[in-house]
JSON list of C-alpha atoms in Angstrom, two decimals:
[
{"chain": "A", "resi": 1, "resn": "ILE", "atom": "CA", "xyz": [24.18, -14.88, -8.49]},
{"chain": "A", "resi": 2, "resn": "ASP", "atom": "CA", "xyz": [24.80, -11.92, -6.01]},
{"chain": "A", "resi": 3, "resn": "SER", "atom": "CA", "xyz": [27.28, -9.22, -6.85]},
{"chain": "A", "resi": 4, "resn": "PHE", "atom": "CA", "xyz": [27.79, -8.22, -3.13]},
{"chain": "A", "resi": 5, "resn": "SER", "atom": "CA", "xyz": [24.89, -5.87, -3.21]},
{"chain": "A", "resi": 6, "resn": "THR", "atom": "CA", "xyz": [24.11, -3.87, -0.19]},
{"chain": "A", "resi": 7, "resn": "ASP", "atom": "CA", "xyz": [20.12, -4.09, 0.25]},
{"chain": "A", "resi": 8, "resn": "SER", "atom": "CA", "xyz": [18.10, -7.00, 1.54]},
{"chain": "A", "resi": 9, "resn": "THR", "atom": "CA", "xyz": [18.82, -9.10, -1.74]},
{"chain": "A", "resi": 10, "resn": "VAL", "atom": "CA", "xyz": [20.41, -11.81, -0.67]},
{"chain": "A", "resi": 11, "resn": "GLU", "atom": "CA", "xyz": [18.71, -12.04, 2.96]},
{"chain": "A", "resi": 12, "resn": "ILE", "atom": "CA", "xyz": [15.08, -12.24, 1.23]},
{"chain": "A", "resi": 13, "resn": "ALA", "atom": "CA", "xyz": [16.14, -14.68, -1.47]},
{"chain": "A", "resi": 14, "resn": "GLU", "atom": "CA", "xyz": [17.85, -17.03, 1.26]},
{"chain": "A", "resi": 15, "resn": "LYS", "atom": "CA", "xyz": [14.55, -16.75, 3.28]},
{"chain": "A", "resi": 16, "resn": "HIS", "atom": "CA", "xyz": [12.72, -18.25, 0.09]},
{"chain": "A", "resi": 17, "resn": "GLY", "atom": "CA", "xyz": [14.78, -21.03, -0.36]},
{"chain": "A", "resi": 18, "resn": "ALA", "atom": "CA", "xyz": [17.14, -19.59, -3.03]},
{"chain": "A", "resi": 19, "resn": "ARG", "atom": "CA", "xyz": [20.83, -21.05, -3.29]},
{"chain": "A", "resi": 20, "resn": "VAL", "atom": "CA", "xyz": [22.97, -17.94, -3.07]},
{"chain": "A", "resi": 21, "resn": "ILE", "atom": "CA", "xyz": [26.55, -17.57, -4.87]},
{"chain": "A", "resi": 22, "resn": "LEU", "atom": "CA", "xyz": [28.54, -14.27, -4.27]},
{"chain": "A", "resi": 23, "resn": "ARG", "atom": "CA", "xyz": [30.11, -13.21, -7.46]},
{"chain": "A", "resi": 24, "resn": "GLN", "atom": "CA", "xyz": [31.95, -9.44, -8.68]},
{"chain": "A", "resi": 25, "resn": "PHE", "atom": "CA", "xyz": [30.02, -8.36, -11.35]},
{"chain": "A", "resi": 26, "resn": "ASP", "atom": "CA", "xyz": [32.03, -8.00, -14.30]},
{"chain": "A", "resi": 27, "resn": "ASP", "atom": "CA", "xyz": [29.12, -7.57, -16.82]},
{"chain": "A", "resi": 28, "resn": "PHE", "atom": "CA", "xyz": [25.75, -9.14, -18.10]},
{"chain": "A", "resi": 29, "resn": "MET", "atom": "CA", "xyz": [27.03, -11.67, -20.33]},
{"chain": "A", "resi": 30, "resn": "GLY", "atom": "CA", "xyz": [29.65, -13.06, -17.69]},
{"chain": "A", "resi": 31, "resn": "GLN", "atom": "CA", "xyz": [27.48, -12.96, -14.83]},
{"chain": "A", "resi": 32, "resn": "LYS", "atom": "CA", "xyz": [24.95, -14.87, -16.39]},
{"chain": "A", "resi": 33, "resn": "ASN", "atom": "CA", "xyz": [26.83, -17.61, -18.04]},
{"chain": "A", "resi": 34, "resn": "PHE", "atom": "CA", "xyz": [28.29, -18.23, -14.48]},
{"chain": "A", "resi": 35, "resn": "GLY", "atom": "CA", "xyz": [24.92, -18.66, -12.99]},
{"chain": "A", "resi": 36, "resn": "LEU", "atom": "CA", "xyz": [24.04, -20.95, -15.88]},
{"chain": "A", "resi": 37, "resn": "ASP", "atom": "CA", "xyz": [27.01, -23.10, -14.62]},
{"chain": "A", "resi": 38, "resn": "GLN", "atom": "CA", "xyz": [25.95, -22.94, -11.29]},
{"chain": "A", "resi": 39, "resn": "ALA", "atom": "CA", "xyz": [22.55, -24.65, -12.05]},
{"chain": "A", "resi": 40, "resn": "ARG", "atom": "CA", "xyz": [21.82, -28.08, -10.96]},
{"chain": "A", "resi": 41, "resn": "PHE", "atom": "CA", "xyz": [19.39, -29.09, -13.60]},
{"chain": "A", "resi": 42, "resn": "PRO", "atom": "CA", "xyz": [19.79, -28.22, -17.37]},
{"chain": "A", "resi": 43, "resn": "LEU", "atom": "CA", "xyz": [16.32, -26.64, -17.95]},
{"chain": "A", "resi": 44, "resn": "VAL", "atom": "CA", "xyz": [16.56, -23.16, -16.82]},
{"chain": "A", "resi": 45, "resn": "LEU", "atom": "CA", "xyz": [13.94, -20.15, -16.95]},
{"chain": "A", "resi": 46, "resn": "SER", "atom": "CA", "xyz": [15.85, -16.96, -16.84]},
{"chain": "A", "resi": 47, "resn": "LEU", "atom": "CA", "xyz": [14.00, -13.69, -15.32]},
{"chain": "A", "resi": 48, "resn": "ASP", "atom": "CA", "xyz": [15.09, -10.44, -14.14]},
{"chain": "A", "resi": 49, "resn": "ALA", "atom": "CA", "xyz": [14.22, -8.79, -10.92]},
{"chain": "A", "resi": 50, "resn": "ASP", "atom": "CA", "xyz": [11.32, -6.87, -12.29]},
{"chain": "A", "resi": 51, "resn": "GLU", "atom": "CA", "xyz": [9.82, -9.53, -14.29]},
{"chain": "A", "resi": 52, "resn": "CYS", "atom": "CA", "xyz": [7.31, -12.70, -13.28]},
{"chain": "A", "resi": 53, "resn": "PRO", "atom": "CA", "xyz": [4.88, -14.88, -15.69]},
{"chain": "A", "resi": 54, "resn": "ASP", "atom": "CA", "xyz": [1.17, -14.46, -15.82]},
{"chain": "A", "resi": 55, "resn": "GLU", "atom": "CA", "xyz": [-0.95, -17.04, -14.78]},
{"chain": "A", "resi": 56, "resn": "THR", "atom": "CA", "xyz": [-1.18, -18.63, -18.25]},
{"chain": "A", "resi": 57, "resn": "LEU", "atom": "CA", "xyz": [2.56, -18.57, -18.95]},
{"chain": "A", "resi": 58, "resn": "ARG", "atom": "CA", "xyz": [2.96, -19.85, -15.40]},
{"chain": "A", "resi": 59, "resn": "GLU", "atom": "CA", "xyz": [0.79, -23.36, -17.08]},
{"chain": "A", "resi": 60, "resn": "SER", "atom": "CA", "xyz": [2.71, -23.08, -20.16]},
{"chain": "A", "resi": 61, "resn": "ILE", "atom": "CA", "xyz": [5.95, -23.27, -18.54]},
{"chain": "A", "resi": 62, "resn": "GLN", "atom": "CA", "xyz": [4.85, -26.27, -16.43]},
{"chain": "A", "resi": 63, "resn": "LYS", "atom": "CA", "xyz": [3.70, -28.38, -19.10]},
{"chain": "A", "resi": 64, "resn": "VAL", "atom": "CA", "xyz": [7.00, -27.74, -20.87]},
{"chain": "A", "resi": 65, "resn": "LYS", "atom": "CA", "xyz": [8.71, -28.97, -17.47]},
{"chain": "A", "resi": 66, "resn": "GLU", "atom": "CA", "xyz": [6.54, -32.14, -17.84]},
{"chain": "A", "resi": 67, "resn": "ASN", "atom": "CA", "xyz": [7.18, -32.97, -21.58]},
{"chain": "A", "resi": 68, "resn": "PRO", "atom": "CA", "xyz": [10.41, -30.90, -22.64]},
{"chain": "A", "resi": 69, "resn": "SER", "atom": "CA", "xyz": [10.01, -31.42, -26.20]},
{"chain": "A", "resi": 70, "resn": "LEU", "atom": "CA", "xyz": [12.26, -28.53, -27.60]},
{"chain": "A", "resi": 71, "resn": "ASP", "atom": "CA", "xyz": [15.41, -27.13, -26.39]},
{"chain": "A", "resi": 72, "resn": "GLY", "atom": "CA", "xyz": [13.91, -23.83, -26.05]},
{"chain": "A", "resi": 73, "resn": "TRP", "atom": "CA", "xyz": [11.09, -21.40, -26.15]},
{"chain": "A", "resi": 74, "resn": "ARG", "atom": "CA", "xyz": [9.78, -17.50, -26.36]},
{"chain": "A", "resi": 75, "resn": "MET", "atom": "CA", "xyz": [7.38, -15.56, -24.38]},
{"chain": "A", "resi": 76, "resn": "ASN", "atom": "CA", "xyz": [5.88, -12.49, -25.03]},
{"chain": "A", "resi": 77, "resn": "MET", "atom": "CA", "xyz": [6.79, -9.53, -22.56]},
{"chain": "A", "resi": 78, "resn": "LEU", "atom": "CA", "xyz": [4.26, -7.01, -21.64]},
{"chain": "A", "resi": 79, "resn": "THR", "atom": "CA", "xyz": [5.80, -3.91, -19.70]},
{"chain": "A", "resi": 80, "resn": "ASN", "atom": "CA", "xyz": [3.80, -1.93, -17.25]},
{"chain": "A", "resi": 81, "resn": "TYR", "atom": "CA", "xyz": [5.48, 1.86, -17.54]},
{"chain": "A", "resi": 82, "resn": "CYS", "atom": "CA", "xyz": [4.60, 4.04, -14.84]},
{"chain": "A", "resi": 83, "resn": "GLY", "atom": "CA", "xyz": [1.27, 1.84, -14.28]},
{"chain": "A", "resi": 84, "resn": "THR", "atom": "CA", "xyz": [0.48, 1.58, -18.08]},
{"chain": "A", "resi": 85, "resn": "TRP", "atom": "CA", "xyz": [0.35, -1.53, -20.26]},
{"chain": "A", "resi": 86, "resn": "ILE", "atom": "CA", "xyz": [2.42, -0.83, -23.34]},
{"chain": "A", "resi": 87, "resn": "ARG", "atom": "CA", "xyz": [1.19, -2.43, -26.51]},
{"chain": "A", "resi": 88, "resn": "HIS", "atom": "CA", "xyz": [2.95, -0.47, -29.18]},
{"chain": "A", "resi": 89, "resn": "SER", "atom": "CA", "xyz": [6.32, 1.90, -28.81]},
{"chain": "A", "resi": 90, "resn": "GLY", "atom": "CA", "xyz": [8.40, -1.69, -30.26]},
{"chain": "A", "resi": 91, "resn": "TRP", "atom": "CA", "xyz": [7.77, -2.69, -26.64]},
{"chain": "A", "resi": 92, "resn": "TYR", "atom": "CA", "xyz": [4.81, -5.26, -27.55]},
{"chain": "A", "resi": 93, "resn": "PRO", "atom": "CA", "xyz": [4.79, -8.05, -28.14]},
{"chain": "A", "resi": 94, "resn": "ASP", "atom": "CA", "xyz": [8.75, -8.30, -27.77]},
{"chain": "A", "resi": 95, "resn": "PRO", "atom": "CA", "xyz": [9.30, -11.84, -27.64]},
{"chain": "A", "resi": 96, "resn": "LYS", "atom": "CA", "xyz": [12.35, -13.29, -25.55]},
{"chain": "A", "resi": 97, "resn": "LEU", "atom": "CA", "xyz": [13.92, -16.49, -25.33]},
{"chain": "A", "resi": 98, "resn": "ARG", "atom": "CA", "xyz": [14.13, -17.29, -21.78]},
{"chain": "A", "resi": 99, "resn": "LEU", "atom": "CA", "xyz": [13.21, -21.01, -21.39]},
{"chain": "A", "resi": 100, "resn": "PHE", "atom": "CA", "xyz": [16.00, -23.18, -22.68]},
{"chain": "A", "resi": 101, "resn": "ASP", "atom": "CA", "xyz": [18.54, -26.09, -22.18]},
{"chain": "A", "resi": 102, "resn": "THR", "atom": "CA", "xyz": [21.76, -24.93, -20.98]},
{"chain": "A", "resi": 103, "resn": "ARG", "atom": "CA", "xyz": [23.56, -27.91, -22.62]},
{"chain": "A", "resi": 104, "resn": "LYS", "atom": "CA", "xyz": [22.71, -26.29, -26.23]},
{"chain": "A", "resi": 105, "resn": "GLY", "atom": "CA", "xyz": [23.94, -22.71, -25.85]},
{"chain": "A", "resi": 106, "resn": "ARG", "atom": "CA", "xyz": [25.10, -19.66, -23.90]},
{"chain": "A", "resi": 107, "resn": "TRP", "atom": "CA", "xyz": [24.54, -16.23, -23.48]},
{"chain": "A", "resi": 108, "resn": "ALA", "atom": "CA", "xyz": [26.09, -13.97, -26.21]},
{"chain": "A", "resi": 109, "resn": "GLY", "atom": "CA", "xyz": [25.96, -10.99, -27.95]},
{"chain": "A", "resi": 110, "resn": "LYS", "atom": "CA", "xyz": [26.40, -7.24, -26.53]},
{"chain": "A", "resi": 111, "resn": "ASN", "atom": "CA", "xyz": [26.30, -5.60, -23.38]},
{"chain": "A", "resi": 112, "resn": "PRO", "atom": "CA", "xyz": [23.64, -4.55, -22.12]},
{"chain": "A", "resi": 113, "resn": "HIS", "atom": "CA", "xyz": [21.72, -6.55, -24.83]},
{"chain": "A", "resi": 114, "resn": "GLU", "atom": "CA", "xyz": [22.84, -9.84, -24.41]},
{"chain": "A", "resi": 115, "resn": "LYS", "atom": "CA", "xyz": [20.60, -12.73, -25.41]},
{"chain": "A", "resi": 116, "resn": "PHE", "atom": "CA", "xyz": [20.75, -16.86, -25.51]},
{"chain": "A", "resi": 117, "resn": "THR", "atom": "CA", "xyz": [22.20, -18.27, -28.36]},
{"chain": "A", "resi": 118, "resn": "PHE", "atom": "CA", "xyz": [22.17, -21.78, -29.23]},
{"chain": "A", "resi": 119, "resn": "PHE", "atom": "CA", "xyz": [25.75, -23.80, -30.74]},
{"chain": "A", "resi": 120, "resn": "ASN", "atom": "CA", "xyz": [23.06, -24.97, -33.36]},
{"chain": "A", "resi": 121, "resn": "GLU", "atom": "CA", "xyz": [21.51, -21.99, -35.16]},
{"chain": "A", "resi": 122, "resn": "ASN", "atom": "CA", "xyz": [18.42, -24.25, -36.54]},
{"chain": "A", "resi": 123, "resn": "THR", "atom": "CA", "xyz": [17.89, -25.58, -33.22]},
{"chain": "A", "resi": 124, "resn": "PRO", "atom": "CA", "xyz": [13.55, -25.24, -33.45]},
{"chain": "A", "resi": 125, "resn": "ILE", "atom": "CA", "xyz": [12.31, -23.05, -30.66]},
{"chain": "A", "resi": 126, "resn": "GLY", "atom": "CA", "xyz": [9.03, -23.38, -29.35]},
{"chain": "A", "resi": 127, "resn": "GLN", "atom": "CA", "xyz": [6.02, -19.97, -28.37]},
{"chain": "A", "resi": 128, "resn": "LEU", "atom": "CA", "xyz": [4.51, -20.24, -25.18]},
{"chain": "A", "resi": 129, "resn": "ASP", "atom": "CA", "xyz": [1.14, -19.33, -24.28]},
{"chain": "A", "resi": 130, "resn": "GLY", "atom": "CA", "xyz": [0.86, -16.18, -21.89]},
{"chain": "A", "resi": 131, "resn": "HIS", "atom": "CA", "xyz": [3.10, -13.05, -21.07]},
{"chain": "A", "resi": 132, "resn": "LEU", "atom": "CA", "xyz": [5.98, -12.28, -19.16]},
{"chain": "A", "resi": 133, "resn": "LEU", "atom": "CA", "xyz": [5.23, -9.21, -17.32]},
{"chain": "A", "resi": 134, "resn": "HIS", "atom": "CA", "xyz": [7.81, -6.59, -17.05]},
{"chain": "A", "resi": 135, "resn": "PHE", "atom": "CA", "xyz": [7.65, -4.02, -14.42]},
{"chain": "A", "resi": 136, "resn": "SER", "atom": "CA", "xyz": [9.92, -1.65, -15.82]},
{"chain": "A", "resi": 137, "resn": "TYR", "atom": "CA", "xyz": [9.80, 2.02, -14.36]},
{"chain": "A", "resi": 138, "resn": "PRO", "atom": "CA", "xyz": [7.67, 2.75, -11.66]},
{"chain": "A", "resi": 139, "resn": "THR", "atom": "CA", "xyz": [8.24, 6.46, -12.50]},
{"chain": "A", "resi": 140, "resn": "VAL", "atom": "CA", "xyz": [9.71, 8.68, -14.84]},
{"chain": "A", "resi": 141, "resn": "GLU", "atom": "CA", "xyz": [12.59, 9.44, -12.60]},
{"chain": "A", "resi": 142, "resn": "SER", "atom": "CA", "xyz": [13.88, 5.93, -12.27]},
{"chain": "A", "resi": 143, "resn": "HIS", "atom": "CA", "xyz": [13.31, 5.34, -16.45]},
{"chain": "A", "resi": 144, "resn": "LEU", "atom": "CA", "xyz": [15.71, 8.69, -16.61]},
{"chain": "A", "resi": 145, "resn": "ARG", "atom": "CA", "xyz": [18.24, 6.87, -13.92]},
{"chain": "A", "resi": 146, "resn": "LYS", "atom": "CA", "xyz": [18.31, 3.66, -16.19]},
{"chain": "A", "resi": 147, "resn": "ALA", "atom": "CA", "xyz": [18.55, 5.65, -19.36]},
{"chain": "A", "resi": 148, "resn": "GLU", "atom": "CA", "xyz": [21.82, 7.38, -17.78]},
{"chain": "A", "resi": 149, "resn": "PHE", "atom": "CA", "xyz": [23.34, 4.17, -17.01]},
{"chain": "A", "resi": 150, "resn": "TYR", "atom": "CA", "xyz": [22.69, 2.08, -19.77]},
{"chain": "A", "resi": 151, "resn": "SER", "atom": "CA", "xyz": [24.20, 5.00, -22.18]},
{"chain": "A", "resi": 152, "resn": "THR", "atom": "CA", "xyz": [27.32, 4.63, -20.46]},
{"chain": "A", "resi": 153, "resn": "ILE", "atom": "CA", "xyz": [27.41, 0.76, -21.27]},
{"chain": "A", "resi": 154, "resn": "GLY", "atom": "CA", "xyz": [26.51, 1.96, -24.95]},
{"chain": "A", "resi": 155, "resn": "ALA", "atom": "CA", "xyz": [29.25, 4.38, -25.35]},
{"chain": "A", "resi": 156, "resn": "GLU", "atom": "CA", "xyz": [31.49, 1.92, -23.65]},
{"chain": "A", "resi": 157, "resn": "TYR", "atom": "CA", "xyz": [30.91, -0.73, -26.35]},
{"chain": "A", "resi": 158, "resn": "LEU", "atom": "CA", "xyz": [31.17, 1.95, -29.13]},
{"chain": "A", "resi": 159, "resn": "VAL", "atom": "CA", "xyz": [34.44, 2.30, -27.93]},
{"chain": "A", "resi": 160, "resn": "ALA", "atom": "CA", "xyz": [35.77, -1.02, -27.71]},
{"chain": "A", "resi": 161, "resn": "SER", "atom": "CA", "xyz": [34.23, -1.99, -31.05]},
{"chain": "A", "resi": 162, "resn": "GLY", "atom": "CA", "xyz": [36.33, 0.98, -32.61]},
{"chain": "A", "resi": 163, "resn": "ARG", "atom": "CA", "xyz": [33.49, 2.59, -34.12]},
{"chain": "A", "resi": 164, "resn": "ARG", "atom": "CA", "xyz": [34.03, 6.56, -35.44]},
{"chain": "A", "resi": 165, "resn": "VAL", "atom": "CA", "xyz": [31.29, 8.71, -34.07]},
{"chain": "A", "resi": 166, "resn": "GLY", "atom": "CA", "xyz": [30.72, 11.88, -35.86]},
{"chain": "A", "resi": 167, "resn": "TRP", "atom": "CA", "xyz": [29.81, 15.00, -34.16]},
{"chain": "A", "resi": 168, "resn": "LEU", "atom": "CA", "xyz": [26.62, 15.05, -35.56]},
{"chain": "A", "resi": 169, "resn": "ALA", "atom": "CA", "xyz": [26.08, 11.31, -34.63]},
{"chain": "A", "resi": 170, "resn": "PRO", "atom": "CA", "xyz": [24.41, 12.23, -31.03]},
{"chain": "A", "resi": 171, "resn": "TRP", "atom": "CA", "xyz": [21.78, 14.28, -33.22]},
{"chain": "A", "resi": 172, "resn": "THR", "atom": "CA", "xyz": [21.05, 12.28, -35.77]},
{"chain": "A", "resi": 173, "resn": "HIS", "atom": "CA", "xyz": [20.58, 8.73, -34.29]},
{"chain": "A", "resi": 174, "resn": "ALA", "atom": "CA", "xyz": [18.58, 10.69, -31.41]},
{"chain": "A", "resi": 175, "resn": "ALA", "atom": "CA", "xyz": [15.96, 12.12, -34.12]},
{"chain": "A", "resi": 176, "resn": "ALA", "atom": "CA", "xyz": [16.05, 8.54, -35.89]},
{"chain": "A", "resi": 177, "resn": "LYS", "atom": "CA", "xyz": [15.20, 6.70, -32.70]},
{"chain": "A", "resi": 178, "resn": "TRP", "atom": "CA", "xyz": [12.15, 9.28, -31.54]},
{"chain": "A", "resi": 179, "resn": "PHE", "atom": "CA", "xyz": [10.94, 8.92, -35.06]},
{"chain": "A", "resi": 180, "resn": "LYS", "atom": "CA", "xyz": [11.03, 5.02, -35.15]},
{"chain": "A", "resi": 181, "resn": "GLU", "atom": "CA", "xyz": [9.32, 4.77, -31.64]},
{"chain": "A", "resi": 182, "resn": "PHE", "atom": "CA", "xyz": [6.97, 7.01, -31.60]},
{"chain": "A", "resi": 183, "resn": "VAL", "atom": "CA", "xyz": [5.34, 7.25, -35.22]},
{"chain": "A", "resi": 184, "resn": "TRP", "atom": "CA", "xyz": [7.01, 3.84, -36.79]},
{"chain": "A", "resi": 185, "resn": "LEU", "atom": "CA", "xyz": [5.96, 1.61, -34.16]},
{"chain": "A", "resi": 186, "resn": "ARG", "atom": "CA", "xyz": [3.23, 3.76, -33.20]},
{"chain": "A", "resi": 187, "resn": "GLY", "atom": "CA", "xyz": [3.92, 5.05, -29.97]},
{"chain": "A", "resi": 188, "resn": "PHE", "atom": "CA", "xyz": [1.21, 7.75, -30.47]},
{"chain": "A", "resi": 189, "resn": "LEU", "atom": "CA", "xyz": [-1.14, 5.04, -29.73]},
{"chain": "A", "resi": 190, "resn": "ASP", "atom": "CA", "xyz": [0.25, 4.57, -26.34]},
{"chain": "A", "resi": 191, "resn": "GLY", "atom": "CA", "xyz": [-0.77, 8.02, -25.29]},
{"chain": "A", "resi": 192, "resn": "ARG", "atom": "CA", "xyz": [1.32, 9.91, -22.78]},
{"chain": "A", "resi": 193, "resn": "ALA", "atom": "CA", "xyz": [3.12, 7.02, -22.03]},
{"chain": "A", "resi": 194, "resn": "GLY", "atom": "CA", "xyz": [4.24, 6.50, -25.46]},
{"chain": "A", "resi": 195, "resn": "TRP", "atom": "CA", "xyz": [5.10, 9.84, -26.21]},
{"chain": "A", "resi": 196, "resn": "THR", "atom": "CA", "xyz": [7.28, 9.82, -22.62]},
{"chain": "A", "resi": 197, "resn": "ILE", "atom": "CA", "xyz": [8.99, 6.75, -23.67]},
{"chain": "A", "resi": 198, "resn": "ALA", "atom": "CA", "xyz": [10.12, 8.10, -27.23]},
{"chain": "A", "resi": 199, "resn": "ARG", "atom": "CA", "xyz": [11.26, 11.15, -25.71]},
{"chain": "A", "resi": 200, "resn": "ILE", "atom": "CA", "xyz": [13.72, 9.74, -22.87]},
{"chain": "A", "resi": 201, "resn": "SER", "atom": "CA", "xyz": [14.99, 6.98, -25.72]},
{"chain": "A", "resi": 202, "resn": "ALA", "atom": "CA", "xyz": [16.19, 9.77, -27.79]},
{"chain": "A", "resi": 203, "resn": "TRP", "atom": "CA", "xyz": [17.76, 11.24, -24.73]},
{"chain": "A", "resi": 204, "resn": "ALA", "atom": "CA", "xyz": [19.59, 8.08, -24.50]},
{"chain": "A", "resi": 205, "resn": "THR", "atom": "CA", "xyz": [20.89, 7.46, -27.55]},
{"chain": "A", "resi": 206, "resn": "PHE", "atom": "CA", "xyz": [22.11, 11.15, -27.90]},
{"chain": "A", "resi": 207, "resn": "LEU", "atom": "CA", "xyz": [23.76, 10.51, -24.49]},
{"chain": "A", "resi": 208, "resn": "LYS", "atom": "CA", "xyz": [25.21, 7.46, -26.03]},
{"chain": "A", "resi": 209, "resn": "TYR", "atom": "CA", "xyz": [27.18, 8.82, -28.75]},
{"chain": "A", "resi": 210, "resn": "GLN", "atom": "CA", "xyz": [27.92, 11.87, -26.85]},
{"chain": "A", "resi": 211, "resn": "LYS", "atom": "CA", "xyz": [29.82, 9.79, -24.07]},
{"chain": "A", "resi": 212, "resn": "ALA", "atom": "CA", "xyz": [31.27, 7.93, -27.06]},
{"chain": "A", "resi": 213, "resn": "ARG", "atom": "CA", "xyz": [32.61, 10.99, -28.42]},
{"chain": "A", "resi": 214, "resn": "LYS", "atom": "CA", "xyz": [34.18, 12.01, -25.30]},
{"chain": "A", "resi": 215, "resn": "MET", "atom": "CA", "xyz": [35.83, 8.79, -24.80]},
{"chain": "A", "resi": 216, "resn": "GLY", "atom": "CA", "xyz": [37.57, 9.65, -27.72]},
{"chain": "A", "resi": 217, "resn": "ILE", "atom": "CA", "xyz": [36.59, 7.83, -31.01]},
{"chain": "A", "resi": 218, "resn": "GLY", "atom": "CA", "xyz": [35.15, 11.06, -32.00]}
]
C-alpha cells in the first residue's frame, strides 16, 4: 500500500512482483487495516521497510505456513543502531506479534504505536525462534529526524485524548524516560549507543509534551 511516494518505492516493489495499491495516508492503523483487507490470503506477515527476518526466523515462518496450528505468533526483534546490535535499553527482546490470521483481529491502539489485536483477547499466541532484524537508524541524525516526527504524532494524540499537560510535564517525563532507558533498563550496558538512545528518547519525550502544550492543552 503506497501513499503516493515520490521515490522509487513503487517501481522497486513491482519489479519484485508485488501488487501495489495507491492510497492516501491517513494514519498508521488506517493504512495497515486497509492493507489487511487487500491481502489475498488470511495469514499475513507484517514487516516495516527497515525490518527483515534472519535465517532462523525464516525457517520458523515456513514451518507455520506448512502447519498453521495457531492464530498468531510473536517474534523477538533485534535492533541495529548505527552499526551496534542493541540488547538492553528496553529494545530487546521486544517481542512483536507480526504473523497472524487476519480474520481473527485488526490493527488497533494509538498512533504511532498501533498493534495487531485479536477480537478474542484469550487467543493463544505462539513464539517463533529467530530474530526480526530491525535496521532502525543508520546515523544519529536519522534518529533525531524520526524523533522529531514521532513527537508531533504523540503530541497530537495527547491533544485528541483531552489530556492536560502541566508546565513541568515536559521536564519530568523527559527525565523519567532517560532514567528508565539508561539506568532501569540497563542501557549503560549498550555503551555509547545506549547513552545516545536514552538521550534522544528523553529529548523526543520533552518535545512531545512541549508541542502538546503549544497546541493548547496546557
